[in-house]
Amino acid sequence: MNDDLQAAQDGLAHGPDPNSSFHKLGLGMVAFLRATLGFEPEIMREASDRLADAEITASTDHRKAQRDSNVYRSAIYPPGSEFALCHAQSQLMSAVVGVLNESLTEGIRGFYKLRKAFVTLNTILDAENKYMRGLPGQSLQSRNSVDTLRSTRSARSTTAVPGGFEDGTARADRQEKNLLDAARQNEGRVAAAANSKAEHQYPTRDEDDDADDDFYDADEFYDEKQKTETYAGHIEIDGVIKDLAKSSVNGGTMTDDEDLPTPTVLPSDHQILDHDPDSDVFSNPIDVFIHSGANLCFGLLLVMISMIPPAFGKLLFIIGFHGDRDRGLRLLWQASKFHNINGAMAGLALLGFYHAVVGFADILPEPSTTDPSNNVQGYPTQRCEALLQDMRIRHPKSHLWLLEEARMQAMNRRLSAALSILESSSKSKSPLKQVEALNMFEKGLNAMYSHNYALCADSFLRCVKLNNWSHSLYYYIAGAAHVEMYRHCAPQDAEREKHAEKAIEYLHLAPKHAGKKKFMARKLPFDVFATRKVRKWEQRSLDWDLSFVDCVGVSPLEEMIFFWNGYRRMDDAQLHASLDNLAWSDRGHSNSTWGREESDERAILAVLRATTLRNLRRWDDTVEVLRKDVLALDKVELKGGLRDDWTAPVAHYEMGVVCWMRRHEGGSSTKDEANGSTNKDGAGSREKSEEEWIRECEGWIEKAAKWESYELDARVGLKIATAQDTLKKYREEGRRV
């Protein structure tokens, strides 16, 4: 965690017992960090091999420990729990590598590994709950264990040896074998099936284009009669939508008892073993390792699964349990107290979650003001600042913490400070190329939000040399930055044509690099998005007989800012700069082609403008723009061919965000805070109570969640999933969250 993975690898490989479960787990973790920081194919293969070796060794050592009477006997955990944890950690990391792998087979295997790891970790935490019940002064009623609310089927799965290696995962092994056999048979045909569907929807695309979403969640045309109370979710395999709750991969019918279980609902009670590292409870280092590791891994699992967007709902049936974001975060905060690798990884996971996931969402719980030192909701500023300071003291040489500090500044709308940190970090380069690439990517994003177009283009072009993840995205954003510079130049400016040439060059490079990286045997969503956008502009250039750069529609850079939720990181001056950029499109003297634009392009402008206005807290203007220029349109006008089909569901989401932001207005004036304009929205022409705003918010979010498949729906789905989680908590707690 000090950016010296090579020294860590050397120490583990040549230690006193390099073949132990702990050393092999450490070597696997080193490879895992390299793999997830850079996504390099060869490093991912190395990580997969090392983690598989660690799994085997840990499983063997676990069985030996259960039969050996001389092994350490913990007062908290069953014998061999340290090896059970090693096995679960190896499975978790292997699962992440598998899901990031381009192979559908490895992806499915990864989801089953998550499920097996859950069984093991659940058993370890059950042991902690039983131990807590026996502590002096602890009543049974105040300690609701996981097993008290676990389903009967899940309970049966953990009645074997601690960790549930044998009987506990036998059913999962059988299901995994069936799905993997089908995946191997279908893997070569999945892309072709997806291409067939994409060609049917978008006739002008090339044969090798995939649909942008990783799984299809509905047919192209929405049938009102098929509406369900909850999202049903589907996975596309070999061109056929398989309902995983009902059908097995070999065509037979699944039964709940023998196949996929109903996902376990974990308890909402958040009581955990929360003693500090200096407590007598953790006097033995093995107990420290088990406790910190189990809290880290189980916390990560609960948080990750809680983030699954609506388009991936049926994956819960493969994994076999639901997430619990609050409980997962509390487990991670507990793990972060410990000064070991588990504590450092928990700290990195927490800061990553709050700066990336929370920073990406809009409908969030309010941080608690009564106990800020124990708050996990929303963005707990004080806790995050204290955690970051602690981690920088523990690991002063790591650039990862500088990256998180820059993200923290951006979260607080201080983009200049964020860029300064990233710039200074670049001068003292990290020995890890992967960390340097992350730093450069973050610099590019912050430059984009700051409207520093030259720095934005330069940073993403450097990412091409530092990282192989998505060259298509890097070239697309660089080209979009040059489009902005072209538009900002006066007609007689000599630099104008140079920017036009570079914009054309980089934008045309984007489709050429699309598809070189895949996720679950499909192209990356942004690769597909960039390819379609470039084709759209090429077609307009032919139809309108104009230069390619003059046929680029509404600012593609502002569109990228939206998809990365950059508006949430801008101050008022930067938000007004975005409004000026957007005004270029429908300003007659600057854009002579606006009169030719179709409804989908006008809807893009409306959504981007409305989102910018919302961040300026101009609620009424936001609603007026969305209702007039998006919600009033027929959905058919926004679908098919090379049109942008994401604006309608996003407009519904944005309406929900406005309702959430206005929920505290009950009994106050409904005039715009920014300019005092009268509320013209019919539904909001009178003062509303908090309950009315929340009900309206729930209605908009529900519509957005149940929308049919559209471009980048998985990305938008992350926002929707967070919104649903927040609204659910609001109802469950019966108070403002």
XYZ file of C-alpha atoms in Angstrom:
737
model
C 0.000 0.000 0.000
C 3.072 2.249 -0.299
C 3.226 1.851 -4.098
C 6.017 -0.721 -3.813
C 4.354 -3.887 -5.008
C 7.651 -5.300 -6.267
C 9.166 -5.215 -2.774
C 6.011 -6.834 -1.412
C 6.192 -9.561 -4.028
C 9.877 -10.228 -3.357
C 9.312 -10.404 0.390
C 6.434 -12.846 0.029
C 8.115 -15.034 -2.583
C 11.312 -15.401 -0.542
C 9.857 -15.408 2.955
C 10.370 -18.106 5.595
C 7.389 -20.100 4.318
C 6.490 -18.939 0.775
C 4.140 -21.905 0.299
C 1.863 -21.062 3.227
C -1.729 -19.984 2.657
C -0.898 -16.504 3.919
C 2.090 -15.994 1.621
C 0.191 -17.255 -1.402
C -2.760 -15.030 -0.534
C -0.372 -12.091 -0.295
C 1.134 -12.872 -3.696
C -2.356 -13.163 -5.128
C -3.304 -9.806 -3.622
C -0.241 -8.140 -5.181
C -1.231 -9.455 -8.601
C -4.860 -8.494 -7.948
C -3.919 -4.891 -7.152
C -1.868 -4.668 -10.331
C -4.712 -6.182 -12.339
C -7.513 -3.977 -11.010
C -5.455 -0.788 -11.148
C -4.505 -1.244 -14.785
C -6.735 -3.923 -16.395
C -3.763 -5.266 -18.369
C -4.693 -8.696 -19.853
C -1.428 -10.451 -19.016
C -1.486 -9.179 -15.419
C -5.106 -10.295 -15.053
C -4.139 -13.791 -16.206
C -1.269 -13.835 -13.707
C -3.601 -12.705 -10.929
C -6.119 -15.399 -11.828
C -3.445 -18.120 -11.682
C -1.999 -16.948 -8.376
C -5.390 -16.647 -6.739
C -6.380 -20.126 -7.923
C -3.205 -21.493 -6.304
C -4.012 -19.600 -3.096
C -7.543 -21.056 -3.076
C -6.269 -24.618 -3.321
C -3.672 -24.165 -0.592
C -6.126 -22.468 1.771
C -8.702 -25.215 1.271
C -6.117 -27.888 2.042
C -4.848 -26.076 5.136
C -8.398 -25.543 6.348
C -9.169 -29.260 6.279
C -5.909 -30.041 8.090
C -6.603 -27.439 10.782
C -9.965 -28.991 11.593
C -8.311 -32.336 12.333
C -5.224 -30.977 14.116
C -5.700 -30.583 17.861
C -2.514 -28.514 18.137
C -3.674 -25.576 16.009
C -4.578 -22.234 17.559
C -7.987 -22.317 19.267
C -9.671 -18.938 19.210
C -12.232 -17.841 21.790
C -14.248 -16.302 18.961
C -13.806 -18.391 15.817
C -13.918 -22.135 15.025
C -10.613 -23.903 14.330
C -9.191 -23.182 10.890
C -11.135 -19.965 10.384
C -7.965 -18.147 9.356
C -7.633 -20.517 6.393
C -11.332 -20.257 5.625
C -10.829 -16.492 5.407
C -7.810 -16.913 3.116
C -9.965 -19.086 0.875
C -12.812 -16.558 0.827
C -10.467 -13.632 0.128
C -8.917 -15.538 -2.754
C -12.379 -16.297 -4.128
C -13.483 -12.683 -3.861
C -10.458 -11.336 -5.687
C -10.677 -14.127 -8.248
C -14.341 -13.276 -8.792
C -13.541 -9.631 -9.495
C -10.810 -10.606 -11.961
C -13.196 -13.070 -13.604
C -15.963 -10.505 -14.038
C -13.476 -8.011 -15.499
C -12.226 -10.720 -17.858
C -13.391 -10.626 -21.466
C -14.704 -14.192 -21.222
C -18.373 -14.858 -20.494
C -17.392 -18.196 -18.955
C -15.004 -16.546 -16.498
C -17.581 -13.883 -15.725
C -20.210 -16.462 -14.742
C -17.626 -18.363 -12.728
C -16.812 -15.105 -10.951
C -20.412 -14.540 -9.856
C -20.558 -18.035 -8.381
C -17.321 -17.421 -6.509
C -18.964 -14.394 -4.921
C -21.743 -16.643 -3.694
C -19.348 -19.220 -2.251
C -17.326 -16.502 -0.513
C -20.552 -15.200 1.010
C -21.237 -18.586 2.615
C -17.769 -18.673 4.182
C -17.798 -15.087 5.427
C -21.318 -15.428 6.758
C -20.175 -18.347 8.892
C -17.254 -16.367 10.326
C -19.467 -13.408 11.210
C -22.017 -15.767 12.757
C -19.221 -16.898 15.087
C -18.637 -13.265 16.058
C -22.351 -12.806 16.774
C -22.390 -15.860 19.025
C -19.324 -14.568 20.829
C -20.968 -11.171 21.327
C -24.022 -12.791 22.904
C -21.782 -14.281 25.551
C -20.057 -11.019 26.485
C -20.991 -9.585 29.906
C -23.814 -7.082 29.705
C -24.837 -8.063 26.201
C -28.461 -9.175 25.919
C -29.557 -11.652 23.311
C -32.281 -9.302 22.151
C -29.794 -6.566 21.303
C -27.692 -8.865 19.187
C -29.704 -9.990 16.168
C -27.471 -12.438 14.364
C -27.326 -12.907 10.654
C -28.667 -16.420 11.055
C -31.882 -15.201 12.746
C -33.130 -13.748 9.468
C -31.362 -16.007 7.051
C -33.635 -18.155 4.911
C -33.977 -21.852 5.737
C -32.192 -22.816 2.577
C -29.247 -20.528 3.278
C -29.101 -21.829 6.836
C -28.787 -25.378 5.544
C -25.933 -24.290 3.316
C -23.767 -23.288 6.269
C -24.312 -26.203 8.629
C -21.177 -27.975 7.462
C -17.598 -27.175 8.477
C -16.759 -23.516 9.127
C -16.496 -21.796 5.791
C -18.958 -24.153 4.204
C -16.420 -25.618 1.768
C -17.936 -29.084 1.455
C -21.712 -29.361 1.885
C -22.168 -25.624 2.031
C -21.243 -25.003 -1.615
C -22.181 -28.308 -3.220
C -25.390 -26.896 -4.680
C -23.567 -23.814 -5.957
C -20.933 -26.053 -7.572
C -23.639 -27.992 -9.416
C -25.313 -24.801 -10.647
C -21.970 -23.351 -11.654
C -21.093 -26.432 -13.704
C -24.396 -26.252 -15.607
C -24.061 -22.568 -16.396
C -20.380 -22.842 -17.310
C -21.052 -25.736 -19.691
C -23.690 -23.648 -21.430
C -21.478 -20.568 -21.432
C -18.615 -22.469 -23.088
C -20.974 -23.715 -25.790
C -22.500 -20.282 -26.306
C -19.502 -17.999 -25.876
C -18.596 -18.000 -29.531
C -22.207 -17.225 -30.489
C -23.144 -14.589 -27.868
C -21.592 -11.716 -29.781
C -23.250 -12.839 -33.014
C -26.648 -12.985 -31.336
C -26.159 -9.544 -29.833
C -25.031 -8.217 -33.214
C -28.182 -9.593 -34.810
C -30.338 -7.754 -32.308
C -28.290 -4.571 -32.619
C -28.505 -4.750 -36.426
C -32.279 -5.091 -36.181
C -32.495 -2.012 -33.971
C -29.810 0.043 -35.738
C -29.649 -1.010 -39.398
C -26.810 1.381 -40.199
C -24.312 -0.197 -37.790
C -21.525 -2.561 -38.800
C -21.941 -6.267 -38.222
C -19.584 -6.407 -35.249
C -21.412 -3.821 -33.151
C -22.757 -5.013 -29.833
C -25.602 -3.443 -27.978
C -24.272 -1.034 -25.412
C -25.727 -2.691 -22.348
C -24.061 -5.748 -20.873
C -27.383 -7.536 -20.426
C -30.745 -6.848 -21.996
C -33.434 -6.157 -19.445
C -36.463 -5.808 -21.722
C -37.663 -5.984 -25.281
C -37.261 -2.911 -27.463
C -40.940 -1.950 -27.263
C -42.518 -1.520 -23.867
C -45.778 -3.321 -23.232
C -47.864 -1.660 -20.518
C -49.619 -4.980 -19.840
C -46.329 -6.584 -18.864
C -45.540 -4.085 -16.115
C -44.518 -5.766 -12.868
C -44.270 -4.505 -9.313
C -40.524 -5.119 -9.193
C -37.885 -5.323 -11.873
C -37.765 -8.834 -13.348
C -34.373 -8.682 -15.076
C -33.123 -10.901 -17.879
C -29.837 -12.179 -19.193
C -29.308 -12.720 -22.894
C -27.580 -15.995 -23.751
C -27.349 -17.267 -27.311
C -29.994 -14.809 -28.495
C -32.675 -16.112 -26.113
C -33.772 -14.291 -22.954
C -33.550 -16.754 -20.101
C -35.461 -15.952 -16.941
C -32.981 -17.242 -14.389
C -35.620 -17.565 -11.721
C -37.502 -20.163 -13.790
C -35.261 -21.788 -16.382
C -31.989 -23.644 -16.172
C -29.369 -23.321 -18.861
C -30.090 -26.789 -20.229
C -33.750 -26.038 -20.747
C -35.074 -27.724 -17.626
C -37.087 -26.110 -14.897
C -35.332 -24.961 -11.755
C -36.717 -25.521 -8.302
C -35.860 -23.181 -5.479
C -34.639 -25.963 -3.216
C -32.236 -27.474 -5.693
C -31.139 -24.567 -7.790
C -31.085 -20.811 -7.384
C -32.376 -19.729 -3.991
C -34.441 -16.702 -3.244
C -31.825 -14.038 -2.463
C -31.226 -13.842 1.252
C -32.453 -10.665 2.916
C -29.924 -9.624 5.519
C -31.061 -7.984 8.748
C -31.211 -4.239 9.027
C -29.756 -4.341 12.527
C -26.207 -3.029 12.360
C -24.775 -4.431 15.596
C -21.266 -5.686 14.884
C -18.203 -6.587 16.889
C -16.883 -3.018 16.898
C -14.095 -3.151 19.474
C -10.959 -1.140 18.771
C -7.659 -2.810 17.821
C -6.211 -2.289 21.317
C -9.090 -4.181 22.939
C -8.318 -7.364 24.878
C -10.688 -9.135 22.481
C -8.014 -8.875 19.795
C -4.965 -9.830 21.828
C -4.010 -12.564 19.345
C -2.838 -11.525 15.846
C -4.733 -14.411 14.253
C -8.006 -13.059 15.645
C -7.042 -9.609 14.349
C -6.432 -11.062 10.895
C -9.723 -12.975 10.843
C -11.824 -10.107 12.198
C -10.379 -7.369 9.972
C -10.369 -9.622 6.912
C -13.924 -10.896 7.385
C -15.232 -7.353 7.950
C -13.374 -6.134 4.865
C -14.589 -8.903 2.565
C -18.165 -9.197 3.798
C -18.506 -5.423 3.829
C -17.265 -5.223 0.259
C -19.688 -7.938 -0.799
C -22.706 -6.251 0.753
C -21.819 -2.867 -0.734
C -21.022 -4.222 -4.198
C -24.232 -6.217 -4.464
C -26.297 -3.273 -3.222
C -24.965 -1.267 -6.169
C -26.225 -3.654 -8.848
C -28.310 -1.495 -11.220
C -31.796 -2.532 -12.387
C -30.484 -3.853 -15.720
C -28.560 -6.574 -13.816
C -31.271 -7.541 -11.349
C -31.262 -11.271 -12.105
C -27.603 -11.557 -11.161
C -28.867 -11.563 -7.581
C -30.322 -14.999 -8.278
C -26.899 -16.289 -9.323
C -25.220 -14.759 -6.281
C -28.031 -15.842 -3.971
C -28.345 -12.870 -1.609
C -29.194 -9.179 -1.505
C -26.793 -6.444 -0.520
C -27.064 -4.148 2.477
C -25.194 -0.913 1.859
C -25.383 0.490 5.393
C -24.261 -2.700 7.078
C -21.527 -3.226 4.509
C -20.175 0.273 5.055
C -20.155 -0.204 8.834
C -18.162 -3.416 8.430
C -15.662 -1.607 6.194
C -15.297 1.241 8.690
C -14.630 -1.336 11.412
C -11.983 -3.068 9.284
C -10.290 0.261 8.500
C -9.348 0.672 12.179
C -6.723 -2.068 11.924
C -3.161 -1.301 10.861
C -2.722 -4.187 8.435
C -3.401 -4.887 4.771
C -7.078 -5.495 5.509
C -7.395 -2.096 7.158
C -5.628 -0.356 4.282
C -7.793 -2.090 1.677
C -10.918 -1.178 3.659
C -9.808 2.462 3.742
C -9.189 2.459 0.011
C -12.578 0.832 -0.617
C -14.389 3.364 1.578
C -12.786 6.411 -0.014
C -13.348 4.923 -3.459
C -17.005 4.327 -2.665
C -17.678 7.794 -1.279
C -15.744 9.628 -3.996
C -16.804 7.519 -6.971
C -20.186 5.938 -6.204
C -21.631 8.576 -3.870
C -20.047 11.265 -6.026
C -21.786 9.782 -9.053
C -25.263 9.792 -7.489
C -27.694 12.609 -6.712
C -30.436 11.203 -4.470
C -28.579 10.469 -1.249
C -29.343 10.310 2.475
C -28.332 13.311 4.519
C -25.332 12.673 6.798
C -26.304 12.360 10.430
C -25.680 15.487 12.488
C -26.243 13.760 15.837
C -23.265 11.384 15.643
C -20.904 12.442 12.816
C -18.143 10.157 14.117
C -20.294 7.090 13.415
C -22.065 8.237 10.269
C -22.048 6.197 7.056
C -24.887 7.803 5.104
C -24.510 10.274 2.270
C -21.014 11.730 2.242
C -19.698 11.789 5.854
C -17.187 14.584 5.382
C -15.545 14.454 8.805
C -15.046 10.689 8.793
C -13.648 10.676 5.264
C -11.218 13.493 6.040
C -10.021 11.723 9.202
C -9.676 8.399 7.359
C -7.669 9.952 4.535
C -5.345 11.693 6.993
C -4.831 8.410 8.868
C -4.072 6.483 5.689
C -1.561 9.076 4.503
C 0.245 8.757 7.840
C 0.242 4.959 7.618
C 1.369 4.863 3.968
C 3.092 8.191 3.221
C 4.673 7.136 -0.082
C 1.520 5.956 -1.802
C 0.062 8.105 -4.577
C -3.293 6.379 -4.165
C -4.069 8.588 -1.181
C -3.086 11.716 -3.145
C -5.548 10.592 -5.798
C -8.272 10.236 -3.164
C -7.400 13.648 -1.735
C -7.863 15.152 -5.201
C -11.213 13.390 -5.525
C -12.223 14.758 -2.125
C -11.452 18.291 -3.284
C -13.505 17.722 -6.429
C -16.413 16.393 -4.338
C -16.366 19.727 -2.516
C -16.492 21.651 -5.825
C -12.850 22.722 -5.585
C -11.605 21.581 -8.974
C -8.613 23.928 -9.052
C -7.316 22.434 -5.805
C -7.902 18.923 -7.166
C -5.909 19.680 -10.299
C -3.065 21.163 -8.237
C -2.804 17.960 -6.186
C -2.818 15.799 -9.312
C -0.230 18.015 -10.978
C 2.134 17.791 -8.009
C 1.569 14.048 -7.842
C 2.556 13.729 -11.512
C 5.896 15.435 -10.865
C 6.868 12.803 -8.282
C 5.749 9.795 -10.274
C 4.606 6.624 -8.595
C 6.702 3.521 -9.349
C 3.425 1.868 -10.335
C 2.457 2.590 -13.922
C -1.138 1.684 -13.076
C -1.347 4.388 -10.379
C 0.182 6.916 -12.775
C -2.516 6.029 -15.319
C -5.273 6.514 -12.706
C -3.773 9.877 -11.782
C -3.709 10.960 -15.432
C -7.286 9.802 -16.028
C -8.488 11.750 -12.988
C -6.596 14.807 -14.186
C -8.321 14.544 -17.556
C -11.743 14.350 -15.937
C -11.126 17.335 -13.666
C -9.751 19.345 -16.575
C -12.917 18.478 -18.507
C -15.115 19.661 -15.620
C -13.015 22.846 -15.343
C -13.381 23.575 -19.074
C -9.598 23.400 -19.456
C -9.867 21.828 -22.901
C -6.179 21.719 -23.798
C -5.231 19.966 -20.551
C -8.200 17.624 -20.945
C -7.161 16.533 -24.446
C -3.510 16.170 -23.478
C -4.315 14.099 -20.377
C -6.512 11.595 -22.203
C -4.001 11.236 -25.019
C -1.406 10.378 -22.385
C -3.802 7.771 -20.984
C -3.539 5.985 -24.342
C 0.153 5.368 -23.621
C -0.321 4.506 -19.958
C -3.348 2.215 -20.039
C -5.028 -0.239 -22.414
C -8.520 -0.191 -20.941
C -10.496 1.979 -23.406
C -8.479 3.799 -26.043
C -11.751 4.477 -27.839
C -13.020 6.541 -24.893
C -9.705 8.370 -24.522
C -9.606 9.412 -28.191
C -13.297 10.347 -28.146
C -12.920 12.727 -25.201
C -9.737 14.236 -26.661
C -11.563 14.842 -29.947
C -14.544 16.326 -28.106
C -12.215 18.744 -26.302
C -10.853 19.944 -29.646
C -14.428 20.427 -30.876
C -14.946 22.862 -27.985
C -11.701 24.677 -28.762
C -12.761 24.891 -32.424
C -16.106 26.405 -31.450
C -14.491 28.919 -29.103
C -12.150 30.254 -31.792
C -13.127 33.246 -33.897
C -13.663 32.432 -37.620
C -10.469 34.251 -38.592
C -8.354 32.589 -35.887
C -5.552 30.484 -37.387
C -5.849 27.958 -34.534
C -9.429 27.194 -35.491
C -8.585 24.901 -38.397
C -5.896 23.147 -36.374
C -8.438 22.254 -33.732
C -10.854 21.109 -36.443
C -8.225 18.783 -37.898
C -7.352 17.304 -34.514
C -11.015 16.878 -33.604
C -11.645 14.963 -36.842
C -8.515 12.860 -36.339
C -9.183 11.810 -32.765
C -12.928 11.291 -33.163
C -12.313 8.987 -36.124
C -9.727 7.058 -34.115
C -12.361 6.211 -31.490
C -14.321 3.658 -33.608
C -11.083 2.077 -34.830
C -10.118 1.195 -31.249
C -13.596 0.149 -30.126
C -14.084 -3.475 -29.186
C -10.453 -4.237 -28.397
C -11.441 -4.627 -24.750
C -14.523 -6.596 -23.779
C -16.540 -7.175 -20.640
C -18.435 -10.462 -20.304
C -17.753 -11.109 -24.021
C -19.248 -7.746 -25.034
C -17.796 -4.426 -26.074
C -17.445 -1.763 -23.433
C -20.560 0.447 -23.314
C -18.651 3.689 -23.928
C -16.903 2.108 -26.931
C -20.279 1.351 -28.476
C -21.548 4.816 -27.578
C -18.550 6.582 -29.172
C -18.800 4.458 -32.318
C -22.476 5.278 -32.817
C -21.963 8.985 -32.220
C -19.191 9.202 -34.831
C -21.335 7.332 -37.363
C -24.210 9.656 -36.654
C -22.068 12.698 -37.420
C -20.604 11.065 -40.524
C -24.103 10.415 -41.845
C -25.106 14.015 -41.166
C -22.001 15.216 -42.996
C -23.128 13.280 -46.069
C -26.754 14.370 -45.784
C -26.002 18.032 -45.123
C -22.909 18.290 -47.372
C -20.895 19.912 -44.593
C -17.558 19.299 -42.928
C -17.611 16.526 -40.318
C -16.683 18.886 -37.472
C -19.586 21.198 -38.361
C -22.012 18.279 -38.102
C -21.107 17.425 -34.511
C -24.260 18.151 -32.528
C -24.752 19.339 -28.980
C -21.410 19.602 -27.170
C -20.063 16.035 -26.898
C -17.785 17.177 -24.087
C -20.713 18.463 -22.020
C -22.381 15.113 -22.708
C -19.334 13.334 -21.259
C -19.424 15.691 -18.266
C -23.006 14.586 -17.677
C -22.229 10.868 -17.860
C -19.426 11.313 -15.297
C -21.654 13.591 -13.176
C -19.152 16.407 -13.480
C -21.819 19.050 -12.930
C -21.948 18.006 -9.282
C -18.267 18.959 -8.965
C -18.499 22.422 -10.546
C -18.831 25.746 -8.770
C -21.361 28.290 -9.997
C -18.945 29.964 -12.424
C -18.113 26.636 -14.063
C -21.798 25.731 -14.279
C -22.517 29.007 -16.057
C -19.637 28.240 -18.443
C -21.378 24.948 -19.257
C -24.625 26.809 -19.931
C -22.718 29.060 -22.361
C -21.301 26.002 -24.142
C -24.760 24.509 -24.466
C -26.200 27.814 -25.697
C -23.922 27.541 -28.741
C -26.204 24.835 -30.169
C -29.470 26.772 -30.391
C -27.897 30.179 -30.913
C -28.619 30.944 -34.554
C -25.583 33.061 -35.410
C -23.121 30.439 -34.103
C -24.836 27.249 -35.287
C -26.587 27.447 -38.634
C -27.559 23.736 -38.580
C -29.823 23.846 -35.512
C -32.948 24.078 -37.629
C -32.128 20.704 -39.192
C -31.704 18.881 -35.898
C -34.026 16.013 -35.018
C -35.875 15.557 -31.751
C -33.222 13.359 -30.153
C -30.526 16.032 -30.515
C -32.828 18.677 -29.074
C -33.599 16.331 -26.191
C -29.860 15.969 -25.467
C -29.546 19.739 -25.197
C -32.583 19.871 -22.907
C -31.317 17.173 -20.526
C -27.830 18.687 -20.271
C -29.211 22.186 -19.777
C -31.731 20.976 -17.183
C -29.054 19.111 -15.220
C -26.856 22.215 -15.177
C -29.782 24.344 -14.014
C -30.597 21.807 -11.306
C -27.071 22.067 -9.947
C -27.586 25.834 -9.831
C -30.712 25.068 -7.741
C -32.998 26.602 -10.353
C -35.685 23.989 -9.833
C -38.524 25.575 -11.799
C -36.383 26.253 -14.851
C -35.184 22.650 -14.717
C -38.713 21.248 -14.673
C -39.874 23.583 -17.440
C -37.036 22.532 -19.775
C -37.583 18.814 -19.152
C -41.360 18.930 -19.564
C -41.294 21.049 -22.691
C -38.367 19.547 -24.601
C -38.201 15.884 -23.496
C -41.219 14.593 -21.575
C -43.641 16.073 -24.108
C -42.076 14.018 -26.918
C -43.295 10.660 -28.136
C -40.767 7.935 -27.225
C -40.735 6.785 -30.836
C -39.076 10.065 -31.836
C -36.073 9.208 -29.670
C -35.455 5.624 -30.785
C -34.116 3.742 -33.777
C -31.350 4.266 -36.297
C -28.461 6.304 -34.922
C -30.587 8.357 -32.540
C -29.732 8.918 -28.880
C -32.312 6.956 -26.892
C -31.106 7.663 -23.333
C -32.633 11.104 -22.825
C -36.218 10.092 -21.930
C -35.378 7.795 -18.981
C -32.733 10.259 -17.791
C -35.320 13.067 -17.901
C -37.562 10.994 -15.612
C -34.629 10.473 -13.253
C -33.830 14.209 -13.264
C -37.443 15.020 -12.397
C -37.116 12.675 -9.430
C -33.923 14.414 -8.335
C -35.655 17.794 -8.371
C -38.455 16.424 -6.183
C -35.919 14.994 -3.744
C -34.014 18.282 -3.571
C -37.235 20.210 -2.902
C -38.606 17.882 -0.223
C -37.805 20.313 2.591
C -39.744 23.152 0.948
C -43.021 22.270 2.654
C -44.523 25.476 3.984
C -42.009 27.683 2.182
C -42.206 29.735 -0.974
C -41.991 27.866 -4.262
C -40.037 30.603 -5.975
C -36.741 29.833 -7.590
C -33.854 30.360 -5.210
C -31.589 31.578 -7.984
C -33.766 34.125 -9.788
C -37.085 34.297 -7.925
C -39.130 33.085 -10.899
C -42.621 31.833 -10.116
C -43.193 28.080 -10.273
C -44.936 27.382 -13.570
C -45.156 23.635 -13.176
C -48.792 22.694 -12.806
C -48.066 19.970 -10.279
C -45.977 22.326 -8.205
C -48.057 25.494 -8.440
C -48.905 25.226 -4.745
C -46.817 24.511 -1.708
C -46.175 20.790 -1.215
C -45.486 18.827 1.919
C -42.373 16.693 2.251
C -44.469 13.548 1.849
C -45.895 14.830 -1.445
C -42.440 15.586 -2.804
C -41.215 12.117 -1.783
C -44.189 10.355 -3.402
C -43.629 12.278 -6.623
C -39.923 11.463 -6.485
C -40.692 7.758 -6.053
C -42.996 7.865 -9.076
C -40.358 9.359 -11.364
C -37.612 7.009 -10.148
C -39.869 3.964 -10.538
C -40.573 4.905 -14.156
C -36.870 5.385 -14.840
C -36.029 2.026 -13.220
C -38.595 0.125 -15.313
C -37.580 1.700 -18.606
C -36.803 -0.567 -21.514
C -33.229 -1.171 -22.666
C -31.371 1.955 -23.777
C -27.838 3.116 -24.392
C -25.636 3.296 -21.281
C -28.524 2.054 -19.142
C -26.149 0.225 -16.817
C -24.337 3.480 -16.048
C -27.519 5.453 -15.478
C -28.795 2.447 -13.535
C -26.135 3.029 -10.858
C -27.740 6.385 -10.095
C -31.191 4.835 -10.125
C -30.135 1.981 -7.816
C -28.697 4.475 -5.320
C -31.892 6.536 -5.510
C -34.027 3.452 -4.865
C -31.850 2.499 -1.898
C -32.177 6.003 -0.426
C -35.951 6.106 -0.874
C -36.304 2.649 0.631
C -34.405 3.773 3.722
C -36.593 6.842 3.959
C -39.689 4.649 4.143
C -38.167 2.065 6.458
C -36.863 4.573 8.970
C -39.990 6.723 8.812
C -37.966 9.898 8.984
C -35.847 12.170 6.867
C -32.709 10.463 5.616
